[in-house]
CSV table of C-alpha atoms and ligand atoms in Angstrom, one decimal:
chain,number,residue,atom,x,y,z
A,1083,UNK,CA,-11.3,0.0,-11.2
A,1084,UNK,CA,-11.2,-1.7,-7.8
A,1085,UNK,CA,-9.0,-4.5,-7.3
A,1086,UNK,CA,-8.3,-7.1,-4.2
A,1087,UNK,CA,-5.2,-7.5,-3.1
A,1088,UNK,CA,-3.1,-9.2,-0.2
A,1089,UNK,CA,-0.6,-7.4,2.3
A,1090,UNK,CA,2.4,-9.6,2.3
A,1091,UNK,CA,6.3,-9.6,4.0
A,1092,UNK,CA,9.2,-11.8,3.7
A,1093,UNK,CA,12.1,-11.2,6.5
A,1094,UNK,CA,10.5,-7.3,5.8
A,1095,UNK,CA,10.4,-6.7,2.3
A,1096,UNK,CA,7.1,-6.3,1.7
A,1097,UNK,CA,4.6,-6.3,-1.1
A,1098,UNK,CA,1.3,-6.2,-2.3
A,1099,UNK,CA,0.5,-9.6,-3.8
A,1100,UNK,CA,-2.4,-10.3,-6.6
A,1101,UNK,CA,-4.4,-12.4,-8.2
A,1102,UNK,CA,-4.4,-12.1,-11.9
A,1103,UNK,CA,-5.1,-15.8,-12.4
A,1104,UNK,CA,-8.6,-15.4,-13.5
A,1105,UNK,CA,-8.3,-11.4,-14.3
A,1106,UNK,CA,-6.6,-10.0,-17.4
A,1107,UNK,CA,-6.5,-6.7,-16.4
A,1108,UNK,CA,-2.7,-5.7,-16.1
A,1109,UNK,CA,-1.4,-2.6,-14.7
A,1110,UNK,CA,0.2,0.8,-15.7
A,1111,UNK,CA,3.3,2.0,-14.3
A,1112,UNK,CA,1.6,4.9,-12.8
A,1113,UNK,CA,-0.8,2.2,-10.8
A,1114,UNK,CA,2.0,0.3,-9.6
A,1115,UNK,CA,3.5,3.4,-8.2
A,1116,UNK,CA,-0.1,4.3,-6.7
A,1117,UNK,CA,-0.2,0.4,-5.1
A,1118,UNK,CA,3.4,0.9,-3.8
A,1119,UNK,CA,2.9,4.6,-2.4
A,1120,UNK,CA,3.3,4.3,1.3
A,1121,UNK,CA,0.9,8.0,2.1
A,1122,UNK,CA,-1.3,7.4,-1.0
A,1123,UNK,CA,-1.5,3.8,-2.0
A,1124,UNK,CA,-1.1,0.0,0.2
A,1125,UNK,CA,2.4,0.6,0.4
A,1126,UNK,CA,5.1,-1.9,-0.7
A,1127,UNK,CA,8.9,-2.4,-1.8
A,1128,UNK,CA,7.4,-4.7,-4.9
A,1129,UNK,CA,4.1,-5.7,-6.4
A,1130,UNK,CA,3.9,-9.4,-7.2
A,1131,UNK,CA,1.1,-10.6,-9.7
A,1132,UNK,CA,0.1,-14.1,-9.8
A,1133,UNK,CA,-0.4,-15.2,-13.5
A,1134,UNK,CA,-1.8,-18.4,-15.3
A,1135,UNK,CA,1.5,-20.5,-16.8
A,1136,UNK,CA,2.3,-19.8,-20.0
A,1137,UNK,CA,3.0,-23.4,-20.9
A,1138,UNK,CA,2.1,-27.1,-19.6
A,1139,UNK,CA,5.5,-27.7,-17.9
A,1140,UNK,CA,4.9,-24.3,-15.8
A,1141,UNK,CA,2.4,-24.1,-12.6
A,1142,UNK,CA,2.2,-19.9,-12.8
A,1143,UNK,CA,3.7,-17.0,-14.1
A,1144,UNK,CA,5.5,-14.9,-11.4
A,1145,UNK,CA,5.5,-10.5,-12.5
A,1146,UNK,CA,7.6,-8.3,-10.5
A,1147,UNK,CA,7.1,-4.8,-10.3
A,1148,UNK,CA,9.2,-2.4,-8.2
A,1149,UNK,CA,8.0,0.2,-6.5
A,1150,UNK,CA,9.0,2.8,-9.1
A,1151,UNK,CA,6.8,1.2,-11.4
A,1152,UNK,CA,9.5,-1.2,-13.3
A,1153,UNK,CA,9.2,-4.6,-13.8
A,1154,UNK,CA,12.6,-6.6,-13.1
A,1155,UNK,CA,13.4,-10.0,-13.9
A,1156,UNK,CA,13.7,-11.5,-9.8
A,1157,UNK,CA,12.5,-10.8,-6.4
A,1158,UNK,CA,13.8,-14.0,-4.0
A,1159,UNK,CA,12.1,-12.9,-1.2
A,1160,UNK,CA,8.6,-12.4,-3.4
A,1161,UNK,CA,8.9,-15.7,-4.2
A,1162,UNK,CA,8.7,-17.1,-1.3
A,1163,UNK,CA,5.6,-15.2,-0.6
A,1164,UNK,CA,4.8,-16.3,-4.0
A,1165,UNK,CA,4.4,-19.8,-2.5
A,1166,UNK,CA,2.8,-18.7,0.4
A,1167,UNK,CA,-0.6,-16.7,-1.4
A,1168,UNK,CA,-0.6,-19.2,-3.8
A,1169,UNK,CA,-1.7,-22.2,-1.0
A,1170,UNK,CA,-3.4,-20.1,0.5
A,1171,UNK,CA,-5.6,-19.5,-1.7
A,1172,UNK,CA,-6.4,-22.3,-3.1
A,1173,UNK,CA,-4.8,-22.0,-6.5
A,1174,UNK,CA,-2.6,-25.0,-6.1
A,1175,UNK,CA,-1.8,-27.7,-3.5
A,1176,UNK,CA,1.6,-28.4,-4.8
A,1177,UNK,CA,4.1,-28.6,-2.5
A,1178,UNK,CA,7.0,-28.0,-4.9
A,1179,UNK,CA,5.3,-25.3,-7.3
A,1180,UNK,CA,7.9,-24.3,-11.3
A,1181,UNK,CA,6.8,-20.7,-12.0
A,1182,UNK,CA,8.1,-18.7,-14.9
A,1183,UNK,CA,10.0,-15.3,-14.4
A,1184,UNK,CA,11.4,-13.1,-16.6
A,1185,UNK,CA,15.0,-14.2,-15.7
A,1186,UNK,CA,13.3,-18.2,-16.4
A,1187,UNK,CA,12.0,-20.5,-14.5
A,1188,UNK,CA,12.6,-20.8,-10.6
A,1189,UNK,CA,11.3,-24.0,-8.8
A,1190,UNK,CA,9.3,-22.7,-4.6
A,1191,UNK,CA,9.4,-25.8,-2.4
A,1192,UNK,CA,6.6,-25.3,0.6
A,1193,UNK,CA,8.2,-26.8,3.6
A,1194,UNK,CA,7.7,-26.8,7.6
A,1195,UNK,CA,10.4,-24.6,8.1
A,1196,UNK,CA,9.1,-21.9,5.7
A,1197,UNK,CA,9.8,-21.8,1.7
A,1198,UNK,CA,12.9,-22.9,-0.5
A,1199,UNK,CA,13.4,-21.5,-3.5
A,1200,UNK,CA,15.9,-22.6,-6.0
A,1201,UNK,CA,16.7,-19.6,-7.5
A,1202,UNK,CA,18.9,-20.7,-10.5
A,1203,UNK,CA,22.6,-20.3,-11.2
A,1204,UNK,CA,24.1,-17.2,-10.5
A,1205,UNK,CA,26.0,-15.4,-13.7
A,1206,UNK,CA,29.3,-14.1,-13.5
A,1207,UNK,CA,29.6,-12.6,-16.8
A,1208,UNK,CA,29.9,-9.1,-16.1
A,1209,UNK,CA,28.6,-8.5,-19.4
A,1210,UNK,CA,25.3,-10.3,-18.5
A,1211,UNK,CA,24.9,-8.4,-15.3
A,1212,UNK,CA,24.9,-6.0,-17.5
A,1213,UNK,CA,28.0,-4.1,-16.1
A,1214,UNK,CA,30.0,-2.4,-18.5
A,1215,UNK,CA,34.2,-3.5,-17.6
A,1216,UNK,CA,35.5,-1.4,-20.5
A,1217,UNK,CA,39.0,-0.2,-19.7
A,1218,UNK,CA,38.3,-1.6,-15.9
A,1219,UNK,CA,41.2,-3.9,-14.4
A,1220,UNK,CA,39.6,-6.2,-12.3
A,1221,UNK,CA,41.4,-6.3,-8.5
A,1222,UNK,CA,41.8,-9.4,-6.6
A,1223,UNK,CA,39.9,-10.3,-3.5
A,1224,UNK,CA,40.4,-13.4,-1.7
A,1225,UNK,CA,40.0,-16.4,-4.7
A,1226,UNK,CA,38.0,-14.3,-7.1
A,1227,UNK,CA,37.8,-10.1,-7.9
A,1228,UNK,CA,35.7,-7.0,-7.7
A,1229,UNK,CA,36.0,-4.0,-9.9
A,1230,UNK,CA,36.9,-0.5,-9.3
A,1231,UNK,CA,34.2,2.4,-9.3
A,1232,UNK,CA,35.7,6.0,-8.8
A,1233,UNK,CA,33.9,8.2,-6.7
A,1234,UNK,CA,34.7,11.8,-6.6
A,1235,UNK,CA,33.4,13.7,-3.2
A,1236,UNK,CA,34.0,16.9,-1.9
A,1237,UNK,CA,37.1,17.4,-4.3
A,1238,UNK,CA,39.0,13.6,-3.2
A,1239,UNK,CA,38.6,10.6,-5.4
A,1240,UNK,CA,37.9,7.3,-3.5
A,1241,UNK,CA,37.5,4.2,-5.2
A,1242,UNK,CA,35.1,1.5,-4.3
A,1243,UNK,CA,35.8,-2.5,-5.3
A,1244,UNK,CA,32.4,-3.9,-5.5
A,1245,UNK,CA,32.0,-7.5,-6.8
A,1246,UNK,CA,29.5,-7.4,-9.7
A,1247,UNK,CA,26.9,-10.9,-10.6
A,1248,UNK,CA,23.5,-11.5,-11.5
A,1249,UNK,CA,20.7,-13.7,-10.3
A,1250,UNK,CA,18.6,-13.1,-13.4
A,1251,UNK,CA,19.0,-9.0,-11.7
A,1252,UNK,CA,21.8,-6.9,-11.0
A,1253,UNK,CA,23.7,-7.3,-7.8
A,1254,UNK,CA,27.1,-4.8,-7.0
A,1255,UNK,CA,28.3,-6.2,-3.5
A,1256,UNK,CA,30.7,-4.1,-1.6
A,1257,UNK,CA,32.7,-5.7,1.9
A,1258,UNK,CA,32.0,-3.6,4.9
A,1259,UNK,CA,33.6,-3.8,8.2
A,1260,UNK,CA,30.0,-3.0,9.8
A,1261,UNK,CA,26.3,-2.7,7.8
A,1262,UNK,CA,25.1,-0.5,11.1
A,1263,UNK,CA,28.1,2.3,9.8
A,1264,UNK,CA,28.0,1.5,6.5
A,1265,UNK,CA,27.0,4.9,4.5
A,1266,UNK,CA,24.6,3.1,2.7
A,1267,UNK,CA,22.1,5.6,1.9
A,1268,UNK,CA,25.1,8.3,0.1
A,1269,UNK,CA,27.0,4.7,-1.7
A,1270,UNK,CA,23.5,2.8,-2.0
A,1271,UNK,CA,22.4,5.7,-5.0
A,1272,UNK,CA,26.3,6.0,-6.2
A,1273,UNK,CA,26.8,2.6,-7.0
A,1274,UNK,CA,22.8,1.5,-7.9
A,1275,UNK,CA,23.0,4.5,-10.5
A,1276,UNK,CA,26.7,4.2,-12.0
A,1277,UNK,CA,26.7,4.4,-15.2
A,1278,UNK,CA,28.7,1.2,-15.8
A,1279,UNK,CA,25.2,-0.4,-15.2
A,1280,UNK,CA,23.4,0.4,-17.7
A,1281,UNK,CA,20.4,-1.0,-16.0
A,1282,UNK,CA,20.9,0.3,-13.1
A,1283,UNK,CA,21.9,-2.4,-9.8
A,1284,UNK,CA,20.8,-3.7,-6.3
A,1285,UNK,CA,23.5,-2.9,-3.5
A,1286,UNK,CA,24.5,-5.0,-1.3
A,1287,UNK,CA,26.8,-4.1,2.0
A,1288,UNK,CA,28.2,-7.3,3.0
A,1289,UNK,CA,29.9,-7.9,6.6
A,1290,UNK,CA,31.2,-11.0,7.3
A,1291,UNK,CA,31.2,-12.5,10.6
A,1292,UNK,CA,32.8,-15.7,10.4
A,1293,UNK,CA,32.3,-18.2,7.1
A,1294,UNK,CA,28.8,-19.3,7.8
A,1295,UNK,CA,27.3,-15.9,9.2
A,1296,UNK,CA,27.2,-12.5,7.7
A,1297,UNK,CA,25.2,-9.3,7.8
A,1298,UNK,CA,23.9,-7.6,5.1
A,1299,UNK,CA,22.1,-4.6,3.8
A,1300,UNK,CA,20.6,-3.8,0.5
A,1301,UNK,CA,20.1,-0.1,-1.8
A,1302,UNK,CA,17.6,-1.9,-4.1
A,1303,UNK,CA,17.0,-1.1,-7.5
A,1304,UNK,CA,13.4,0.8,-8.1
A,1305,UNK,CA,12.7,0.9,-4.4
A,1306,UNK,CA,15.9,1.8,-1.9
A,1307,UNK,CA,16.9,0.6,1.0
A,1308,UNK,CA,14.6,-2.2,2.0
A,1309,UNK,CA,14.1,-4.6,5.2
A,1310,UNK,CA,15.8,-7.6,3.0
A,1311,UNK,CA,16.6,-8.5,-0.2
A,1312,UNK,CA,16.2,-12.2,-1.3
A,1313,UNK,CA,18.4,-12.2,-4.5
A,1314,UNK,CA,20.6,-9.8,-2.4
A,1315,UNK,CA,21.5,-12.3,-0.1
A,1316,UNK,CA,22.2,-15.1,-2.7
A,1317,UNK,CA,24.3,-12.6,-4.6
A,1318,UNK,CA,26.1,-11.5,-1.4
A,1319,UNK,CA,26.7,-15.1,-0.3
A,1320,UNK,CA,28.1,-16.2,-3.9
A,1321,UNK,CA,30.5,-13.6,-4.1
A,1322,UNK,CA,31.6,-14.6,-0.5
A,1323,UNK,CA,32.0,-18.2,-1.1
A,1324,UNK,CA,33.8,-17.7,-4.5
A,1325,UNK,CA,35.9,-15.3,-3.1
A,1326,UNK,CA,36.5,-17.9,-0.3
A,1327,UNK,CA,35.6,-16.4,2.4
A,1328,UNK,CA,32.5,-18.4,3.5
A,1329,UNK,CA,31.2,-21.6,3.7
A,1330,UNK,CA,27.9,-23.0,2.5
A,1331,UNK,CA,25.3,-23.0,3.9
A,1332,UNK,CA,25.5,-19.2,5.2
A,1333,UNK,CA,22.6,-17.6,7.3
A,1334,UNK,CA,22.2,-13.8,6.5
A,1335,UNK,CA,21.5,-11.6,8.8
A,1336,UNK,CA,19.4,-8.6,7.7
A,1337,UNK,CA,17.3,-5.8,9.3
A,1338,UNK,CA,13.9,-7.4,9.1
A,1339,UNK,CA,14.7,-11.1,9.8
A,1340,UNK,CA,17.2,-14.1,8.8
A,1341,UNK,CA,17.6,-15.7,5.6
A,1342,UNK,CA,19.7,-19.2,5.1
A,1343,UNK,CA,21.5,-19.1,1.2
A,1344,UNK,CA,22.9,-22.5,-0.1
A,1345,UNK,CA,25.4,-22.4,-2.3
A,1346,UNK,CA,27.8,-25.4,-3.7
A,1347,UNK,CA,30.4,-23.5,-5.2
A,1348,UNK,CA,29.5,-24.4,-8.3
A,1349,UNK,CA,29.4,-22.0,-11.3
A,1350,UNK,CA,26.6,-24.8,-12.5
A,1351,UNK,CA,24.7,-25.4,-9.6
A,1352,UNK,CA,21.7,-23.3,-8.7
A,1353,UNK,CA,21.1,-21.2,-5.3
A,1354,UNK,CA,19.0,-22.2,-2.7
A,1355,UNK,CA,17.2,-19.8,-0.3
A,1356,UNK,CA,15.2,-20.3,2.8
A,1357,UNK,CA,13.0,-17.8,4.7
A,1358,UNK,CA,10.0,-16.8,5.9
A,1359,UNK,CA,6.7,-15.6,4.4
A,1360,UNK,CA,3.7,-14.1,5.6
A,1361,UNK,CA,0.6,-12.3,4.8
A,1362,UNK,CA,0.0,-9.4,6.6
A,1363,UNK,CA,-3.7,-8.0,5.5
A,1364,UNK,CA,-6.2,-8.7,2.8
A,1365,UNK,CA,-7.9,-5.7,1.2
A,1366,UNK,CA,-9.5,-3.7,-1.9
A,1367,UNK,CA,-8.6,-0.4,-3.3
A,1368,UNK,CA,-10.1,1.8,-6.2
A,1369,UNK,CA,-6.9,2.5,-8.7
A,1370,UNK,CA,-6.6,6.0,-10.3
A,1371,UNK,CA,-7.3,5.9,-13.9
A,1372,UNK,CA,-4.4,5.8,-15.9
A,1373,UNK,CA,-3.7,9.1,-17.1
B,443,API,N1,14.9,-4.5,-6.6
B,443,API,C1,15.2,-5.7,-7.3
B,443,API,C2,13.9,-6.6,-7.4
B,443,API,C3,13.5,-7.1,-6.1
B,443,API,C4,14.6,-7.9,-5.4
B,443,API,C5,14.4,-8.2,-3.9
B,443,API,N2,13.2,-7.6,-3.3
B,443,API,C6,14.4,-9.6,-3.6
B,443,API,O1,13.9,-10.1,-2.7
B,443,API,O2,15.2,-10.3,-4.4
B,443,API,C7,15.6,-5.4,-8.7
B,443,API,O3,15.3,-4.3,-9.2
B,443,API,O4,16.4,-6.2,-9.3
């Protein structure tokens, strides 16, 4: 079967966006590893598909696959990208576009400045994360905590506090004194594969530079270290600010661009995310069979 698709990036986390509006075929994991292949396929950290909404008070239905062939309940950077395909291809002229996702529904405000998405409340039930705290203490940092994972290397046994929330996906964010040091591709694996999340995490190594400005880097779940991570950043900047050491709003810095994460404080209140979003190159491709 050959399929279009469209090339797209968001502060560097790139996918490969399509249409399924009008097309019911859906995809098999192997596919989605095929689209995602960086040799073999497009290459891409996600794969985004663009769905009819389910229900009247719904615009489209947002899928995200990761590149392992998954599909995971958020991408904040997709989103915005999202946005992006969907004017530009016609498929609505909303400015302000409600599009369902597996974790709910998320509201993508196209503005001059790029796209805001509201990206719903974050959850601090570690239970909901789903991060498993049996016979864990939790430790204090700052106003608020991070719990304890043991790591045992080359005989010693270290322990890193990571604070653990969800944005509708995992997030484990550790404090670093400097992401460009920061062992991220040895801890990225240990902590995204511990067994205390049972559906595996996202990563994040979190140095703060002064209560508005951070820098971050992300292990992502089902794809690795990536360019940026949208939910990444609006986990990274919640646990900040509850922990009290920033200030909304916060502008993260990451390897492939800047990101700007609003956040009142409030357990309630929803996070807001602004960034850039781009389409790189249009195309078709002949998918393998599934096997
Ligand atoms: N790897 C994430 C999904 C994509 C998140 C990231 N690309 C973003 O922009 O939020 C997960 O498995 O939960």
């Amino acid at each position: 079967m050959e399929i279009a698709f469209t090339k797209m990036q968001g502060a560097g986390n790139d996918f490969v966006v399509l249409d399924q509006t009008a097309d019911s075929y859906r995809l098999s994991p192997e596919q989605i590893r095929f689209l995602a292949d960086r040799h073999f396929g497009v290459g891409a950290d996600q794969v985004l598909c663009v769905r009819p909404a389910p229900s009247a008070d719904l615009d489209f239905e947002y899928v995200i696959y990761n590149a392992d062939g998954g599909e995971v309940q958020q991408c904040g950077n997709g989103a915005r990208c999202f946005a992006r395909f969907v004017r530009d291809k016609g498929l609505s002229d909303k400015d302000s576009l409600r599009v369902q996702t597996l974790a709910g529904p998320i509201v993508l405000q196209l503005g001059a400045d790029g796209v805001t998405v509201d990206m719903g409340r974050p959850i601090f039930d570690p239970l909901q994360a789903p991060f498993t705290a049996t016979g864990l203490q939790p430790q204090p940092e700052g106003t608020w905590q991070t719990w304890p994972l043991t790591r045992e290397a080359t005989g010693q046994e270290t322990l890193l506090h990571v604070a653990v929330l969800s944005m509708g996906n995992p997030h484990a964010v550790l404090l670093v004194d400097d992401v460009d040091t920061a062992p991220v591709a040895e801890l990225g694996p240990f902590i995204g594969n511990h067994h205390r999340f049972p559906e595996r995490t996202n990563a994040g190594f979190l140095q703060i530079l002064d209560p508005h400005h951070v820098r971050l880097r992300v292990y992502e779940r089902g794809a690795g270290e990536t360019l940026a991570c949208g939910t990444g950043a609006c986990a990274a900047v919640v646990a900040g600010v509850r922990m009290g050491y920033l200030t909304s709003p916060v502008q993260v810095q990451t390897r492939g661009g800047e990101l700007s994460i609003a956040w009142s404080g409030l357990a309630a209140d929803s996070v807001f995310m602004t960034g850039p979003a781009t389409t790189v190159f249009e195309g078709r491709i002949q998918l393998p069979k599934t096997p």
